[in-house]
Coordinates of C-alpha atoms and ligand atoms in Angstrom, one line a residue:
M235 CA 62.0 -10.4 83.2
H236 CA 60.1 -10.9 80.1
H237 CA 61.4 -13.8 78.1
R238 CA 61.6 -13.5 74.3
S239 CA 60.9 -16.7 72.5
T240 CA 62.6 -17.8 69.4
W241 CA 61.5 -20.1 66.4
K242 CA 62.9 -23.6 66.8
N243 CA 64.5 -23.5 63.4
R244 CA 64.2 -21.9 59.9
W245 CA 61.3 -24.2 59.0
T246 CA 59.1 -23.2 61.7
F247 CA 59.8 -19.3 61.0
M248 CA 59.1 -20.0 57.4
L249 CA 55.9 -21.8 58.0
A250 CA 54.6 -19.0 60.5
T251 CA 55.5 -16.3 58.0
A252 CA 53.8 -18.4 55.4
G253 CA 50.8 -18.6 57.7
S254 CA 50.6 -15.0 58.0
A255 CA 51.1 -14.3 54.2
I256 CA 48.6 -17.1 53.1
G257 CA 45.1 -16.3 54.1
L258 CA 41.9 -14.7 52.9
G259 CA 44.3 -12.3 50.7
N260 CA 44.9 -15.2 48.5
I261 CA 41.8 -17.0 48.4
W262 CA 39.1 -14.5 49.0
K263 CA 40.7 -11.2 47.8
L264 CA 42.9 -11.8 45.0
P265 CA 40.4 -13.7 42.9
Y266 CA 37.8 -10.9 43.2
M267 CA 40.1 -8.0 42.7
I268 CA 41.4 -9.7 39.5
G269 CA 37.8 -9.6 38.2
V270 CA 37.0 -6.2 39.5
N271 CA 40.2 -4.9 37.8
G272 CA 39.9 -6.2 34.6
G273 CA 41.8 -9.5 34.6
S274 CA 45.2 -9.8 33.1
A275 CA 46.3 -6.4 33.4
F276 CA 45.8 -6.5 37.1
V277 CA 47.5 -9.8 37.3
L278 CA 50.5 -8.6 35.4
V279 CA 51.0 -5.6 37.5
F280 CA 50.3 -7.7 40.7
I281 CA 53.3 -10.0 39.8
A282 CA 55.5 -7.3 38.9
C283 CA 54.7 -5.5 42.4
I284 CA 55.5 -8.9 44.1
F285 CA 58.9 -9.1 42.4
L286 CA 60.1 -5.5 42.3
V287 CA 58.5 -4.3 45.6
G288 CA 57.1 -7.2 47.6
I289 CA 60.1 -9.4 47.8
P290 CA 62.8 -6.9 48.5
L291 CA 60.5 -5.1 51.2
M292 CA 59.9 -8.4 52.8
M293 CA 63.5 -8.9 53.2
T294 CA 63.8 -5.2 54.5
E295 CA 61.1 -5.9 57.2
I296 CA 62.6 -9.2 58.3
L297 CA 66.1 -7.6 58.7
L298 CA 64.4 -4.7 60.7
G299 CA 62.9 -7.2 62.9
R300 CA 65.7 -9.3 63.5
R301 CA 68.1 -6.4 64.1
A302 CA 65.8 -5.0 66.4
Q303 CA 64.6 -8.0 68.6
K304 CA 61.7 -6.1 69.7
N305 CA 58.1 -5.2 68.9
P306 CA 57.7 -2.7 66.0
Y307 CA 57.4 0.4 68.2
D308 CA 60.4 -0.3 70.5
G309 CA 62.2 -1.9 67.7
M310 CA 62.1 1.1 65.4
L311 CA 63.0 3.2 68.4
K312 CA 66.1 1.0 69.1
L313 CA 67.1 1.0 65.4
A314 CA 66.8 4.7 65.2
Q315 CA 69.0 5.1 68.2
E316 CA 71.5 2.7 66.7
A317 CA 71.5 4.7 63.6
Q318 CA 71.6 7.9 65.7
V319 CA 68.6 9.4 63.8
S320 CA 65.3 10.8 65.2
H321 CA 63.3 8.9 67.7
Y322 CA 60.1 9.8 65.8
W323 CA 60.8 6.6 63.6
K324 CA 59.1 4.6 66.6
Y325 CA 55.7 6.0 65.2
L326 CA 56.2 4.0 62.1
G327 CA 56.1 1.0 64.4
G328 CA 53.0 2.4 66.2
M329 CA 51.4 2.9 62.9
G330 CA 51.8 -0.6 62.0
M331 CA 50.1 -2.0 65.1
L332 CA 47.1 0.2 64.4
T333 CA 47.1 -0.9 60.8
G334 CA 47.0 -4.4 61.9
L335 CA 43.9 -3.9 64.3
L336 CA 42.0 -2.0 61.7
I337 CA 42.5 -4.9 59.2
L338 CA 41.5 -7.3 61.7
G339 CA 38.3 -5.4 62.1
F340 CA 37.1 -6.5 58.7
Y341 CA 39.2 -9.7 58.3
S342 CA 37.6 -11.5 61.2
V343 CA 34.1 -10.8 59.5
I344 CA 35.3 -12.4 56.3
G345 CA 36.7 -15.1 58.4
G346 CA 33.2 -15.6 59.9
W347 CA 31.8 -16.2 56.4
V348 CA 34.2 -18.9 55.8
L349 CA 33.2 -20.5 59.1
S350 CA 29.8 -20.4 58.2
Y351 CA 30.4 -21.9 54.8
I352 CA 32.2 -25.1 56.6
I353 CA 28.8 -25.7 58.4
E354 CA 26.9 -25.2 55.1
A355 CA 29.1 -27.6 53.0
A356 CA 29.0 -30.1 56.0
K357 CA 25.3 -30.1 56.0
N358 CA 25.5 -30.7 52.1
S359 CA 23.4 -27.5 51.5
F360 CA 25.3 -27.0 48.2
S361 CA 24.1 -30.3 46.7
N362 CA 23.1 -29.7 43.0
I363 CA 22.8 -26.0 43.7
T364 CA 22.5 -23.6 40.7
A365 CA 24.4 -20.3 40.3
A366 CA 21.3 -18.2 41.2
Q367 CA 20.7 -20.1 44.4
S368 CA 24.3 -20.0 45.3
S369 CA 24.1 -16.1 45.0
A370 CA 20.8 -16.0 46.8
N371 CA 22.4 -18.1 49.7
F372 CA 25.2 -15.6 50.0
D373 CA 23.1 -12.6 49.8
G374 CA 21.0 -14.2 52.6
L375 CA 24.1 -14.4 54.9
L376 CA 25.0 -10.9 54.3
A377 CA 21.5 -9.7 55.0
S378 CA 21.5 -11.1 58.5
P379 CA 23.5 -9.1 61.2
V380 CA 22.8 -12.0 63.6
K381 CA 24.4 -14.6 61.6
L382 CA 27.4 -12.3 60.5
L383 CA 27.9 -11.3 64.2
F384 CA 27.9 -14.7 65.4
W385 CA 30.7 -16.0 63.1
H386 CA 32.6 -12.9 63.6
T387 CA 32.5 -13.4 67.5
V388 CA 33.6 -17.1 67.0
F389 CA 36.4 -16.1 64.8
M390 CA 37.5 -13.4 67.1
C391 CA 37.5 -15.8 70.0
M392 CA 39.4 -18.4 68.1
T393 CA 42.1 -15.6 67.2
M394 CA 42.4 -14.2 70.6
G395 CA 42.3 -17.7 72.3
V396 CA 45.6 -18.5 70.5
V397 CA 47.2 -15.0 70.8
A398 CA 46.5 -15.2 74.7
R399 CA 48.5 -18.2 74.8
G400 CA 51.5 -16.8 73.0
V401 CA 53.1 -17.4 69.6
N402 CA 55.3 -20.5 70.2
S403 CA 52.8 -22.4 71.8
G404 CA 50.2 -21.6 69.3
L405 CA 50.0 -23.0 65.7
E406 CA 53.3 -23.5 64.3
K407 CA 53.0 -27.4 64.4
A408 CA 49.6 -27.3 62.6
N409 CA 51.2 -25.0 60.1
N410 CA 53.3 -27.9 59.3
I411 CA 50.6 -30.2 57.9
L412 CA 48.0 -27.7 57.2
I413 CA 49.7 -25.3 54.7
P414 CA 50.6 -28.2 52.3
A415 CA 47.2 -29.7 52.8
L416 CA 45.6 -26.4 51.6
F417 CA 47.8 -26.6 48.4
A418 CA 46.7 -30.4 48.1
I419 CA 42.9 -29.7 48.2
L420 CA 43.5 -26.7 45.9
L421 CA 44.8 -29.0 43.2
V422 CA 41.8 -31.2 43.7
L423 CA 39.8 -28.2 43.0
L424 CA 41.8 -27.0 40.1
G425 CA 41.6 -30.4 38.7
Y426 CA 38.0 -30.5 39.0
S427 CA 37.6 -27.0 37.4
M428 CA 39.8 -28.2 34.6
S429 CA 37.5 -30.9 33.8
V430 CA 34.2 -29.0 33.9
G431 CA 35.0 -25.5 33.7
D432 CA 36.1 -23.2 31.0
M433 CA 39.8 -23.1 31.9
Q434 CA 40.8 -21.7 28.5
T435 CA 38.7 -18.5 28.8
A436 CA 39.9 -18.3 32.6
Y437 CA 43.5 -18.5 31.4
Q438 CA 43.2 -15.9 28.8
F439 CA 41.2 -13.7 31.1
M440 CA 44.1 -13.8 33.6
F441 CA 47.2 -14.1 31.6
K442 CA 46.8 -12.8 28.2
L443 CA 49.0 -9.7 27.9
D444 CA 47.2 -6.7 27.1
F445 CA 48.9 -3.6 28.2
S446 CA 46.2 -1.3 27.1
K447 CA 43.9 -2.4 29.7
I448 CA 46.2 -1.3 32.6
T449 CA 44.6 1.6 34.4
P450 CA 45.9 3.7 37.3
V451 CA 43.4 2.4 39.5
A452 CA 44.4 -1.1 38.7
V453 CA 48.1 -0.4 39.5
L454 CA 47.0 1.2 42.7
S455 CA 45.2 -1.7 43.8
A456 CA 47.8 -4.3 42.7
L457 CA 50.5 -2.5 44.5
G458 CA 48.3 -2.4 47.6
H459 CA 47.4 -6.2 47.3
A460 CA 51.1 -7.1 46.9
F461 CA 51.4 -5.6 50.5
F462 CA 48.2 -7.1 51.9
S463 CA 48.9 -10.5 50.5
L464 CA 52.7 -10.6 51.9
S465 CA 51.5 -9.2 55.0
L466 CA 53.9 -6.3 54.6
G467 CA 54.0 -2.7 55.9
M468 CA 52.5 -3.0 59.3
G469 CA 54.9 -5.0 61.4
A470 CA 53.7 -8.4 61.3
V471 CA 56.6 -9.8 59.3
M472 CA 59.0 -7.6 61.6
V473 CA 57.8 -9.3 64.8
Y474 CA 58.0 -12.8 63.3
G475 CA 61.5 -11.7 62.2
S476 CA 62.4 -10.6 65.6
Y477 CA 61.9 -14.1 66.8
L478 CA 64.2 -15.3 64.2
Q479 CA 67.5 -16.8 64.6
R480 CA 70.7 -15.2 63.4
H481 CA 72.1 -17.7 61.1
V482 CA 69.0 -18.0 58.8
S483 CA 69.2 -16.7 55.3
I484 CA 66.6 -13.9 55.0
A485 CA 66.8 -13.8 51.2
R486 CA 66.1 -17.4 50.6
T487 CA 63.3 -17.7 53.1
T488 CA 61.6 -14.6 51.5
I489 CA 61.8 -15.9 48.0
Y490 CA 60.0 -19.3 49.2
I491 CA 57.4 -17.5 50.9
A492 CA 56.5 -15.1 48.3
L493 CA 56.5 -17.6 45.7
A494 CA 54.3 -19.9 47.6
D495 CA 51.9 -17.1 48.5
T496 CA 51.7 -15.7 44.9
A497 CA 51.4 -19.3 43.4
L498 CA 48.4 -20.1 45.8
G499 CA 46.5 -17.0 44.9
L500 CA 46.8 -17.4 41.2
L501 CA 45.8 -21.1 41.3
V502 CA 42.5 -20.2 43.3
G503 CA 42.1 -17.5 40.7
L504 CA 42.2 -20.0 37.8
A505 CA 39.9 -22.6 39.6
I506 CA 37.5 -19.8 40.3
Y507 CA 37.4 -18.2 36.8
A508 CA 37.1 -21.5 35.0
L509 CA 33.9 -21.9 36.9
V510 CA 32.8 -18.3 36.5
F511 CA 33.1 -18.5 32.8
A512 CA 31.5 -22.0 32.5
N513 CA 28.4 -20.9 34.6
H514 CA 28.2 -17.5 32.7
L515 CA 28.6 -15.5 36.1
A516 CA 29.9 -12.1 36.2
P517 CA 33.7 -11.9 36.8
N518 CA 33.4 -8.6 38.7
A519 CA 31.1 -9.9 41.5
G520 CA 33.2 -8.2 44.0
P521 CA 33.8 -9.7 47.7
G522 CA 31.2 -12.5 47.3
L523 CA 33.0 -14.0 44.4
I524 CA 34.5 -17.1 46.0
F525 CA 31.2 -17.8 48.2
Q526 CA 29.1 -17.6 45.1
T527 CA 31.1 -19.8 42.9
L528 CA 32.7 -22.4 44.9
P529 CA 29.4 -23.9 46.2
I530 CA 28.6 -24.7 42.6
A531 CA 31.8 -26.8 42.2
F532 CA 31.3 -28.5 45.6
G533 CA 27.6 -28.8 44.9
H534 CA 28.3 -30.9 41.7
M535 CA 31.4 -32.8 42.2
P536 CA 31.7 -36.4 43.6
W537 CA 32.4 -36.1 47.3
G538 CA 31.6 -32.5 47.1
S539 CA 30.2 -32.2 50.6
F540 CA 33.2 -33.8 52.1
T541 CA 35.6 -31.9 49.9
G542 CA 33.8 -28.5 50.4
T543 CA 34.0 -29.1 54.2
L544 CA 37.5 -29.7 54.2
F545 CA 38.3 -26.8 51.8
F546 CA 36.5 -24.1 53.9
M547 CA 38.2 -25.7 57.1
L548 CA 41.6 -25.2 55.5
V549 CA 40.7 -21.7 54.4
A550 CA 39.5 -21.0 57.9
F551 CA 42.8 -22.0 59.3
A552 CA 44.8 -20.1 56.8
A553 CA 42.7 -17.1 57.8
W554 CA 43.2 -17.8 61.6
T555 CA 47.0 -17.9 61.1
S556 CA 47.0 -14.5 59.3
A557 CA 44.6 -12.9 61.9
I558 CA 47.1 -14.1 64.7
S559 CA 50.0 -12.0 63.0
L560 CA 47.7 -9.0 62.6
V561 CA 47.3 -8.5 66.4
E562 CA 50.7 -10.0 67.4
P563 CA 52.6 -6.6 67.0
A564 CA 50.1 -4.8 69.3
I565 CA 50.2 -7.5 71.8
A566 CA 54.0 -7.8 71.7
W567 CA 54.2 -4.1 72.4
I568 CA 51.9 -4.2 75.3
T569 CA 53.5 -7.3 77.1
E570 CA 57.0 -5.8 76.5
N571 CA 56.1 -2.5 77.8
T572 CA 53.7 -3.1 80.7
L573 CA 53.0 -5.5 83.5
I574 CA 49.8 -6.4 81.8
K575 CA 49.7 -10.1 81.1
R576 CA 49.6 -11.3 77.6
R577 CA 46.1 -12.9 78.4
T578 CA 44.7 -9.8 79.5
A579 CA 46.2 -7.8 76.8
A580 CA 44.7 -10.3 74.3
W581 CA 41.2 -10.1 75.5
A582 CA 41.1 -6.3 75.8
I583 CA 42.5 -5.7 72.3
G584 CA 40.0 -8.4 71.3
V585 CA 37.1 -6.6 72.5
V586 CA 38.1 -3.4 70.7
V587 CA 38.7 -5.0 67.4
W588 CA 35.3 -7.0 68.0
L589 CA 33.5 -3.8 68.3
L590 CA 35.1 -2.4 65.1
G591 CA 33.9 -5.8 63.3
V592 CA 30.3 -5.1 64.6
A593 CA 30.4 -1.7 62.6
V594 CA 31.7 -3.9 59.5
V595 CA 28.8 -6.5 59.9
L596 CA 26.3 -3.7 60.1
S597 CA 27.9 -2.1 56.8
F598 CA 26.7 -5.2 54.9
N599 CA 23.1 -4.7 55.9
E600 CA 21.7 -2.1 58.3
W601 CA 24.4 0.5 57.6
K602 CA 24.8 -0.2 54.0
D603 CA 24.1 3.3 52.9
I604 CA 26.3 5.1 55.3
K605 CA 29.2 6.3 53.3
I606 CA 32.3 7.3 55.1
I607 CA 34.5 8.8 52.4
F608 CA 34.4 8.9 48.7
G609 CA 31.1 7.0 48.6
L610 CA 32.6 3.9 50.5
N611 CA 30.8 2.3 53.4
I612 CA 32.6 1.2 56.5
F613 CA 33.9 -2.2 55.2
E614 CA 35.1 -0.7 52.0
T615 CA 36.8 2.3 53.7
L616 CA 38.7 0.0 56.2
D617 CA 39.9 -2.1 53.3
K618 CA 40.9 0.7 51.0
L619 CA 42.5 2.7 53.8
T620 CA 44.6 0.0 55.1
S621 CA 45.5 -1.7 51.6
T622 CA 46.1 1.2 49.5
I623 CA 47.3 3.6 51.9
L624 CA 48.5 2.4 55.3
L625 CA 50.4 -0.7 54.3
P626 CA 52.3 0.9 51.2
L627 CA 53.1 4.0 53.4
G628 CA 54.6 1.6 56.0
G629 CA 56.5 -0.2 53.5
L630 CA 57.7 3.0 52.0
L631 CA 59.1 4.5 55.3
M632 CA 60.6 1.0 56.2
A633 CA 62.4 1.0 52.8
V634 CA 63.8 4.5 53.3
F635 CA 64.9 3.8 56.8
A636 CA 66.8 0.7 56.0
G637 CA 68.0 2.2 52.8
Y638 CA 69.0 5.8 54.0
Y639 CA 69.3 5.8 57.6
M640 CA 70.6 2.6 58.9
K641 CA 74.4 2.0 58.6
R642 CA 75.3 0.0 55.5
D643 CA 77.3 -2.7 57.5
H644 CA 74.3 -3.3 59.8
V645 CA 72.0 -4.0 56.9
Q646 CA 74.7 -6.3 55.3
D647 CA 75.3 -8.0 58.4
E648 CA 71.7 -9.0 58.6
L649 CA 71.1 -9.8 55.1
D650 CA 74.4 -11.5 54.5
L651 CA 74.3 -11.5 50.7
K652 CA 77.1 -11.8 48.1
A653 CA 78.0 -8.4 46.6
T654 CA 75.8 -8.5 43.6
A655 CA 72.8 -9.8 45.3
F656 CA 73.2 -7.1 47.9
K657 CA 73.5 -4.5 45.1
L658 CA 70.2 -5.8 43.6
W659 CA 68.4 -5.5 46.9
R660 CA 69.8 -2.0 47.4
I661 CA 68.5 -0.8 44.0
A662 CA 65.1 -2.4 44.6
N663 CA 64.9 -1.0 48.2
N664 CA 66.3 2.2 47.8
I665 CA 65.1 3.4 44.4
I666 CA 62.5 1.1 42.7
A667 CA 60.3 0.4 45.7
P668 CA 60.2 4.0 47.1
I669 CA 59.7 5.5 43.8
A670 CA 56.9 3.1 42.7
I671 CA 54.9 3.8 45.9
A672 CA 55.5 7.5 45.9
A673 CA 54.5 7.7 42.2
V674 CA 51.3 5.8 43.2
F675 CA 50.6 7.9 46.2
L676 CA 51.1 11.0 44.2
Y677 CA 48.7 10.0 41.5
L678 CA 46.2 9.1 44.2
F679 CA 46.2 12.5 45.6
G680 CA 45.8 14.1 42.2
V681 CA 49.2 15.7 41.9
I682 CA 50.5 14.0 38.8
K683 CA 48.3 12.6 36.1
Ligands
LIG922 N1 48.5 -11.7 54.3 C1 47.3 -11.9 54.8 C2 46.3 -12.4 53.6 O1 46.7 -12.6 52.5 C3 46.6 -10.8 55.4 C4 47.7 -10.0 56.2 C5 48.0 -8.6 55.9 C6 48.2 -10.5 57.5 C7 48.8 -7.8 56.7 C8 49.1 -9.8 58.2 C9 49.3 -8.4 57.7 O2 45.3 -13.1 54.0

């Protein structure tokens, strides 16, 4: 019989879920999205989305997982049966597993960029680098399919190697040290940025309230990124929740994770933008932003090669733990439904995702001009499709299921909240989150203006 493992205690669950949440989304994606979407307007909406939609829905996803005690597909089926509603809800779980694989297709390529920067930092290649040289280096990396492919392959092997061995024997112990270490080194970076960078402009850029700058596209991206950053809407948190013991408080755990995740992203943003403005770089440089700016800091600070190496290693680690959670739902489904061994499942899925990654690699060079939809190339299409559509859609459906289909007692049983807190969660889950997501979708499809 298949044996389901559980987390040793709440702390390991929290670190594993934080490990899933904290990743390239905070360090690579949030900073450049802030710049692309006009700074503070985006930050403000993003924070609102985390509190009004992200936190309540993270609780929802954990509660679904813990009640189901299964992978997302069978879990949704079981919960639907328990609530005596259509078995079609299982496809929500199926959609999540697929979404995870689509995300990993590009996540692994960016993870590869980070790996290659570890080596560059260790070789002291950033020493006294200028902004122009740094950008040229990054462009050189993107222009080389061979390099990108090599590092994408290494990242995929690292990810699948751990997944093949199973979640408990994986990285939870390392999480214990490395996530706090990531915070620590970030503070060092922030301190450096504060002393040499233009922190005041960065602060204004990120936090000055200016409602007039909020655009519909910024709202859409901010909502999507709240899902991406907290790993919501595709079943990763649900699977981790399914390994969680019964007595642990879901609400408290969620709030800690969401706060740590959001704080980390915003701190990286500040550190980056102080450097961007001090070096007269463009804030809207796009996906290359941190790879173009951080080498300038590491290239000029004392102990820069050492600090830079350590920094990129910790980022790679954070990306690694997130990548694992992107495939875990699919692997859990295969191992719980077939006789296929975890190891075989992991390598088979790995090959499929690796191939997707190859297409992403080429979309940065050889296939740059191949547009899939709305003038987006392969990388951009995967990114937008998952963050702005699939994750929010998954979240919307989970909220509707927990709010309107599950028996209220069952929900309360899992959340175990005091009356007022439960009411607040219900308002957020049943009303605010679905309306916010639906409104954004309607806008997206041009139904309302
Ligand atoms: N939250 C991860 C990050 O910020 C990415 C992720 C998204 C992981 C969805 C799992 C599920 O990097």
